[in-house]
PDB file of C-alpha atoms in Angstrom:
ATOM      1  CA  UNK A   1     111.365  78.704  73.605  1.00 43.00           C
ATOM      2  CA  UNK A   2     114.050  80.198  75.951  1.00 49.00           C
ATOM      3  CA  UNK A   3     116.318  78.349  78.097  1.00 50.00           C
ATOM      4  CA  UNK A   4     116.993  79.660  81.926  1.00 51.00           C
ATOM      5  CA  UNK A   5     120.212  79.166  82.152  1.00 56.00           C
ATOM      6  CA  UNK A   6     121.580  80.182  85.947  1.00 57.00           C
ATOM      7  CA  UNK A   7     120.801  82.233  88.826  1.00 59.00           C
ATOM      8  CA  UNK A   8     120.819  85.197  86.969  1.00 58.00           C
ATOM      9  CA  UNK A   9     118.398  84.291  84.076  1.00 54.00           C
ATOM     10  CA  UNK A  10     115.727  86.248  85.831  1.00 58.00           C
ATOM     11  CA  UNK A  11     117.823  89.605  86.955  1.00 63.00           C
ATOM     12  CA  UNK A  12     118.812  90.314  83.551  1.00 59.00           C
ATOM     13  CA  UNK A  13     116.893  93.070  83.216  1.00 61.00           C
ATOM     14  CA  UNK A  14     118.963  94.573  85.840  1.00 63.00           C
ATOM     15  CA  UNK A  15     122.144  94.134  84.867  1.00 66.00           C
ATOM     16  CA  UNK A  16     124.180  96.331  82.096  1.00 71.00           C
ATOM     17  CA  UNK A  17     123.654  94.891  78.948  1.00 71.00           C
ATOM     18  CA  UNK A  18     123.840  97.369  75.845  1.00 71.00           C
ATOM     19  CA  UNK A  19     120.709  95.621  74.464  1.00 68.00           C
ATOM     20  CA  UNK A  20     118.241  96.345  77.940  1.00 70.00           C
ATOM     21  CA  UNK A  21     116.453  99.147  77.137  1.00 74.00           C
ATOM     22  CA  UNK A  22     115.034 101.625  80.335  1.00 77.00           C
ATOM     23  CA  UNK A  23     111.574 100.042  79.504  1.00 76.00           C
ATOM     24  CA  UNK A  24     113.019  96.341  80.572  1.00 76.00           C
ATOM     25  CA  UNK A  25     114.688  97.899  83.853  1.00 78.00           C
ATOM     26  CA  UNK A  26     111.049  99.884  84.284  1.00 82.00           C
ATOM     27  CA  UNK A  27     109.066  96.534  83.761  1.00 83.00           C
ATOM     28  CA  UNK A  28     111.687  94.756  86.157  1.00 83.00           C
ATOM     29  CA  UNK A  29     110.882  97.035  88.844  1.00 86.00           C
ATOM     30  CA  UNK A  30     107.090  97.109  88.491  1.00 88.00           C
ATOM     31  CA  UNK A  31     107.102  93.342  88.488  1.00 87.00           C
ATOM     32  CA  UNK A  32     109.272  93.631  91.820  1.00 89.00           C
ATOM     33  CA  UNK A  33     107.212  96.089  93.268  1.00 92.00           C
ATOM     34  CA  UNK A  34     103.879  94.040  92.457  1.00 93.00           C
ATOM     35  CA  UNK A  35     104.805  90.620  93.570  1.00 92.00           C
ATOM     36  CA  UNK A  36     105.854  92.390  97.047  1.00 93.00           C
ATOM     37  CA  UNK A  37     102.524  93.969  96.870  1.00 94.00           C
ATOM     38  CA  UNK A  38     100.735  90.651  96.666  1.00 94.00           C
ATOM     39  CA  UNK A  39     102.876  88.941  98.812  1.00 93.00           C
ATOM     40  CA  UNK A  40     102.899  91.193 101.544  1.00 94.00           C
ATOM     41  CA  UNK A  41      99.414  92.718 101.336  1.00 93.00           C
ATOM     42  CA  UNK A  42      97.625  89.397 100.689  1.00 94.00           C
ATOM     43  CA  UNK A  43      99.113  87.989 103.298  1.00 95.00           C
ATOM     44  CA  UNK A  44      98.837  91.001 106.007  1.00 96.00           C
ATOM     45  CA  UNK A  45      95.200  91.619 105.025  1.00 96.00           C
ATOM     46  CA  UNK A  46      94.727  87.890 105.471  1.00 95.00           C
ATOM     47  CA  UNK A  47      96.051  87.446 108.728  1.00 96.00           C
ATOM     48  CA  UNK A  48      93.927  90.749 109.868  1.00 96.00           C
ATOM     49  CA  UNK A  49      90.778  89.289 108.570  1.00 96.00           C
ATOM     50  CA  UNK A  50      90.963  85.631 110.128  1.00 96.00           C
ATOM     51  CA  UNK A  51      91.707  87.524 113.129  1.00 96.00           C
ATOM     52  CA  UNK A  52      89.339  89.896 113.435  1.00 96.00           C
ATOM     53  CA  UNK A  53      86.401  87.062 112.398  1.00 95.00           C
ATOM     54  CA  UNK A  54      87.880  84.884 114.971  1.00 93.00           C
ATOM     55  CA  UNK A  55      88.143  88.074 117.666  1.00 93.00           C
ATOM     56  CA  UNK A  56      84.322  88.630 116.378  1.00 92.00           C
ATOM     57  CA  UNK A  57      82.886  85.034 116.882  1.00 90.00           C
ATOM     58  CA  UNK A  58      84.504  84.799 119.991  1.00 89.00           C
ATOM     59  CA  UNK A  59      82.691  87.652 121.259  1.00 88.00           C
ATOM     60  CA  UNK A  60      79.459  86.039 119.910  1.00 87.00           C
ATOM     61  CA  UNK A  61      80.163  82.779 121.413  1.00 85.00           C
ATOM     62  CA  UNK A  62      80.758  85.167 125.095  1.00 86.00           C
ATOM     63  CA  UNK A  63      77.818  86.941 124.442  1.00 86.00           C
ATOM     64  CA  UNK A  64      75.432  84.412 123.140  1.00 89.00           C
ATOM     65  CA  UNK A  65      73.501  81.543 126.074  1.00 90.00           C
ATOM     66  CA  UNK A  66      71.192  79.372 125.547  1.00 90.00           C
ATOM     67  CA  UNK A  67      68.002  79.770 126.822  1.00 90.00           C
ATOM     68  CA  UNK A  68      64.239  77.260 126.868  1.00 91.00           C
ATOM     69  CA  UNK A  69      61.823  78.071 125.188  1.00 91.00           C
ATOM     70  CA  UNK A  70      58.076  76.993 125.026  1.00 91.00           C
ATOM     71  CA  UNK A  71      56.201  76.095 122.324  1.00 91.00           C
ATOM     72  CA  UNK A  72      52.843  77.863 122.158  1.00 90.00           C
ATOM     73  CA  UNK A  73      51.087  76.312 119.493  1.00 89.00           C
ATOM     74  CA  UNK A  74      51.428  72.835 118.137  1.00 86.00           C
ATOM     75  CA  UNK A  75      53.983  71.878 115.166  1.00 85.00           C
ATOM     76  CA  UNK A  76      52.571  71.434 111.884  1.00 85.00           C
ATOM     77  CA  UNK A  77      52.508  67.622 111.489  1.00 82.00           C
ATOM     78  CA  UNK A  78      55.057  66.078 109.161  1.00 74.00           C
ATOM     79  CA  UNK A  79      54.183  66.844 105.568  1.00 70.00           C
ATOM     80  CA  UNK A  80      55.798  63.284 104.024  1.00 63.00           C
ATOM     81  CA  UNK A  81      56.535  59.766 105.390  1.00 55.00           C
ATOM     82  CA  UNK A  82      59.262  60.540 107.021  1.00 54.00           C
ATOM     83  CA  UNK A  83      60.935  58.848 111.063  1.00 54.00           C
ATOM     84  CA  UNK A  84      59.028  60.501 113.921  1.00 53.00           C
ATOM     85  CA  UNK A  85      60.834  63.898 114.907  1.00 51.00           C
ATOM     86  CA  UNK A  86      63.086  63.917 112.164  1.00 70.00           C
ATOM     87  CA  UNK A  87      61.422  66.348 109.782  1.00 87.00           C
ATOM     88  CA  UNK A  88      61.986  70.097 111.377  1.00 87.00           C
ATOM     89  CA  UNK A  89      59.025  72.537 111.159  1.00 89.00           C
ATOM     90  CA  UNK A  90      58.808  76.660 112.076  1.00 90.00           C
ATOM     91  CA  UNK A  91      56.699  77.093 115.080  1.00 91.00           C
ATOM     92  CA  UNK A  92      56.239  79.966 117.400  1.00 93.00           C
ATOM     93  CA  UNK A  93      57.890  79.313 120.936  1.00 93.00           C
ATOM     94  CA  UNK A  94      58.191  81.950 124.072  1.00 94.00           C
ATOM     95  CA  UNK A  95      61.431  82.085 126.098  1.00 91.00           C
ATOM     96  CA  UNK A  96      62.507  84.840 129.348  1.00 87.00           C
ATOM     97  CA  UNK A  97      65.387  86.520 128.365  1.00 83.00           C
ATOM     98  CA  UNK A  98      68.481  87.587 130.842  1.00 82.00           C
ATOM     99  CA  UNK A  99      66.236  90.813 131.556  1.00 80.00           C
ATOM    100  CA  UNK A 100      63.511  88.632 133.121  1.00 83.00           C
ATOM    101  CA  UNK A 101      61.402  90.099 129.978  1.00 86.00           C
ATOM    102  CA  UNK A 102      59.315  87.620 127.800  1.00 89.00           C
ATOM    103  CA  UNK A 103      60.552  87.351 124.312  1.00 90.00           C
ATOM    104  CA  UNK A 104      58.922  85.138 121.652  1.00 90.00           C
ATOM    105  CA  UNK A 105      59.944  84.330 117.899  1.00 91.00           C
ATOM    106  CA  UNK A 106      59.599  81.477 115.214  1.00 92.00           C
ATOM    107  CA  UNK A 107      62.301  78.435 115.501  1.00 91.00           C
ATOM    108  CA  UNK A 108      62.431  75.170 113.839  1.00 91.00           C
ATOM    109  CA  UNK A 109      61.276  72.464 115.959  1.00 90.00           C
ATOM    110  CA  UNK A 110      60.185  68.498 116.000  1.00 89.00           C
ATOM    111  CA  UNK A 111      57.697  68.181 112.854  1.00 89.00           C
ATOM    112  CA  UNK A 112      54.187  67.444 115.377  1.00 86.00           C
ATOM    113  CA  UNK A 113      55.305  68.825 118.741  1.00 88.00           C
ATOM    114  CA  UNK A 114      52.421  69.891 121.445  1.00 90.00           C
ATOM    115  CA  UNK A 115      52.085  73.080 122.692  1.00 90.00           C
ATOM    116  CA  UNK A 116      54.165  73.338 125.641  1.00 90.00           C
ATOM    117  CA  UNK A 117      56.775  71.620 124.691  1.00 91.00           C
ATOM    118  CA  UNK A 118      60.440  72.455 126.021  1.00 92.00           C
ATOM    119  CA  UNK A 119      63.187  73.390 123.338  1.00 93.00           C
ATOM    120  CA  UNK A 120      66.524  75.081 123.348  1.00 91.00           C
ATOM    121  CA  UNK A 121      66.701  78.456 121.739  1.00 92.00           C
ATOM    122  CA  UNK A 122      70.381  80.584 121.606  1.00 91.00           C
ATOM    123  CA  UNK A 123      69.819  84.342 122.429  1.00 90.00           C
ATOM    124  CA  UNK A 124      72.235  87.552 122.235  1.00 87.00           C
ATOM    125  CA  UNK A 125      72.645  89.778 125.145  1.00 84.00           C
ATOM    126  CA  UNK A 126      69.595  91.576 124.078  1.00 83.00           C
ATOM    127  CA  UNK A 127      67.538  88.419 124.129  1.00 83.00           C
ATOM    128  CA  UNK A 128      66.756  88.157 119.983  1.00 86.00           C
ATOM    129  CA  UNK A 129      67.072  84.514 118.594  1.00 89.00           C
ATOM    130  CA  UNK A 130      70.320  83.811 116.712  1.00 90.00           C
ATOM    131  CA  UNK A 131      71.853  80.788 115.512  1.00 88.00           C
ATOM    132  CA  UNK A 132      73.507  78.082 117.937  1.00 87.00           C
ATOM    133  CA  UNK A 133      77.102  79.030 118.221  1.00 86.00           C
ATOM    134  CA  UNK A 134      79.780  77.043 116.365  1.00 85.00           C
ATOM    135  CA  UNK A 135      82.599  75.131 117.641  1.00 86.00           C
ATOM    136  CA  UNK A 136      85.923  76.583 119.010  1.00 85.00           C
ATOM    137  CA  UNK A 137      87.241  74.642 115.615  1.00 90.00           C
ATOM    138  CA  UNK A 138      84.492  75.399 113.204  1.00 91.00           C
ATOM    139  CA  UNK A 139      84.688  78.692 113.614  1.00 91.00           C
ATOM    140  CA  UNK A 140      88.380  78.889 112.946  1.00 92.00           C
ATOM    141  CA  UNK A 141      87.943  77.366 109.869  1.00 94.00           C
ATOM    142  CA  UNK A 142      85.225  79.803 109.081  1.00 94.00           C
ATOM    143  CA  UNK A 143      87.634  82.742 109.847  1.00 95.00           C
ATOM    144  CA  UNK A 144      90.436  80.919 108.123  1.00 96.00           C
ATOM    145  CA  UNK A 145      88.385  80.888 105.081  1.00 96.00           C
ATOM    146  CA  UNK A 146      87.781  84.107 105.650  1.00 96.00           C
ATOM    147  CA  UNK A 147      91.265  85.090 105.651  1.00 96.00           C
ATOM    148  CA  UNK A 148      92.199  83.306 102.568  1.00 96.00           C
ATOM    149  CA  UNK A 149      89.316  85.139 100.455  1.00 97.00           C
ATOM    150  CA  UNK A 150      89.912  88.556 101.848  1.00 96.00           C
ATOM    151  CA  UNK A 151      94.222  87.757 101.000  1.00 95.00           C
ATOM    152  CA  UNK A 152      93.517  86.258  97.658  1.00 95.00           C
ATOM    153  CA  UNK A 153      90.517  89.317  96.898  1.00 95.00           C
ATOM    154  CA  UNK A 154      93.238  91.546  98.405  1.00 94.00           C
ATOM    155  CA  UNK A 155      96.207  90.576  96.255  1.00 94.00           C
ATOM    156  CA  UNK A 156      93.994  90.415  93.055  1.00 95.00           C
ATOM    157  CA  UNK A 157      94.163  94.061  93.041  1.00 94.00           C
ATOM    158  CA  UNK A 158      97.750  94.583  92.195  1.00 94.00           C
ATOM    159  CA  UNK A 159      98.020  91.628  90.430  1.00 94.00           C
ATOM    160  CA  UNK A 160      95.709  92.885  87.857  1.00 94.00           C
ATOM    161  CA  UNK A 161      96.841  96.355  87.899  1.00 93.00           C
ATOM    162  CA  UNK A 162     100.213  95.406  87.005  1.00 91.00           C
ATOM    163  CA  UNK A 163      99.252  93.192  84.633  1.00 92.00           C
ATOM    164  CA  UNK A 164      97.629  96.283  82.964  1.00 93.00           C
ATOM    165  CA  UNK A 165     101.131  98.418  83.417  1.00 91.00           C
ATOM    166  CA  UNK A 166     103.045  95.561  81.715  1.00 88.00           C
ATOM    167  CA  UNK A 167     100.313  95.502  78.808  1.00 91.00           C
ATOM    168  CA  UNK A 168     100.641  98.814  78.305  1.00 91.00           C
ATOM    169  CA  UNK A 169     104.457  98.916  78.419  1.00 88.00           C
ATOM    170  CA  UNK A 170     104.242  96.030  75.912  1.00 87.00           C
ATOM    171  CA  UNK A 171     102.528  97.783  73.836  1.00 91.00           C
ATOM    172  CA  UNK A 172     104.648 101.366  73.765  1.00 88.00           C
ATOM    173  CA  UNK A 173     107.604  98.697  73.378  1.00 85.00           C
ATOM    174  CA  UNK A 174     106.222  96.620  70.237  1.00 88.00           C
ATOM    175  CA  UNK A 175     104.957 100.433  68.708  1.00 89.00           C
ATOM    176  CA  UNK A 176     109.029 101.549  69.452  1.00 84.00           C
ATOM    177  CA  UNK A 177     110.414  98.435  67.432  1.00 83.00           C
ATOM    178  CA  UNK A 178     107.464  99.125  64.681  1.00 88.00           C
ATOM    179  CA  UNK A 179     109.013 102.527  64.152  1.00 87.00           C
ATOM    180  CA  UNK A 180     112.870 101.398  64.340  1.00 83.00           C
ATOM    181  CA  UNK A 181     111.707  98.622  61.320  1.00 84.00           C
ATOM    182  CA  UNK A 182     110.045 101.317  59.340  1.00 86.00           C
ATOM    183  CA  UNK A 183     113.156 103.019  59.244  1.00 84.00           C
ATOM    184  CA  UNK A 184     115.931 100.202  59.102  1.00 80.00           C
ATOM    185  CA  UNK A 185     113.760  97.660  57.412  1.00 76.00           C
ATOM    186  CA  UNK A 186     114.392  98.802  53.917  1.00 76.00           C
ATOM    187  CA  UNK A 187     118.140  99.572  54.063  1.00 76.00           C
ATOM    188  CA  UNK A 188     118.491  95.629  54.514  1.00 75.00           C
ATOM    189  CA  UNK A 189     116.664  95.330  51.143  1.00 68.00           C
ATOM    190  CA  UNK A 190     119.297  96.953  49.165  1.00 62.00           C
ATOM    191  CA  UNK A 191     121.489  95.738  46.961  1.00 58.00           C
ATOM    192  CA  UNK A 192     125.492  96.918  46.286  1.00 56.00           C
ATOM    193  CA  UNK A 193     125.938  97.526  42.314  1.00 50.00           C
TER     194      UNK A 193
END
């Protein structure tokens, strides 16, 4: 185990030291350069994601209005014993869209309801259904999430690719030292006469 002792138990590998080889100063430098790399890139790419969700579901949430819609054939009754209105079946409703065209689609509704019954469908500016908008707050936790998977996926990348680097610096080192034993190992085995 190795003790830290100081400030400068990490830069060692940059200082002079007759022992630090230029594979230790090489390593240093790729560990400098990918830390920076994850920091900075996982963090940038971050930010730029969670912003350009939130920019996007904005726009959605501008673009997107509710609109009623009629049922035009009765909900399937309930299928188990279950309160009035709280089981939620696909039925076919009709709705006019913002071009005063008549649109119709499938939509979960009331497990029972008549034909003719009002609901509330949300349509884009092209009058297709969608989902019903999210809060101002849900939706920046959505793009916050977002942001933290696209950072963490982002800074993965050099992560792992210096990890390889190191491994195969490690390697060339531990084959360097293999060679240096073959050749200095056996003068330590002699014996003066």
């Amino acid at each position: 185990m190795t003790a830290f002792r100081g400030p400068g138990a990490f830069v060692w590998r940059w200082r002079r030291n007759p022992l630090r080889r230029r594979s230790d100063a090489l390593e240093a430098w790729i560990v400098l350069a990918v830390w920076c790399a994850i920091v900075v890139g996982g963090v940038l790419t971050g930010l730029a994601a969670t912003h350009s969700v939130e920019r996007g579901l904005a726009r959605e949430r501008a673009g997107w209005r509710p609109a009623v819609a009629l049922l035009t054939q009765d909900a399937p009754k309930a299928t188990t014993a279950t309160a009035a209105g709280a089981e939620r079946v696909w039925a076919k409703v009709r709705w006019l869209g913002r071009d005063g065209l008549s649109h119709s689609g499938r939509v979960r509704v009331a497990a029972g309801s008549p034909t003719g019954t009002a609901v509330t469908v949300w349509t884009d500016r092209d009058g297709a259904l969608v989902t019903p908008p999210g809060t101002e707050s849900q939706e920046q936790i959505r793009a916050a999430m977002v942001g933290v998977v696209v950072g963490l996926s982002t800074a993965a990348v050099p992560f792992l690719s210096g990890r390889i680097v190191r491994e195969r610096l490690e390697r060339r080192r531990m084959a360097q030292w293999d060679e240096a034993w073959a050749r200095f190992g056996p003068m330590w085995g002699r014996t003066t006469g």
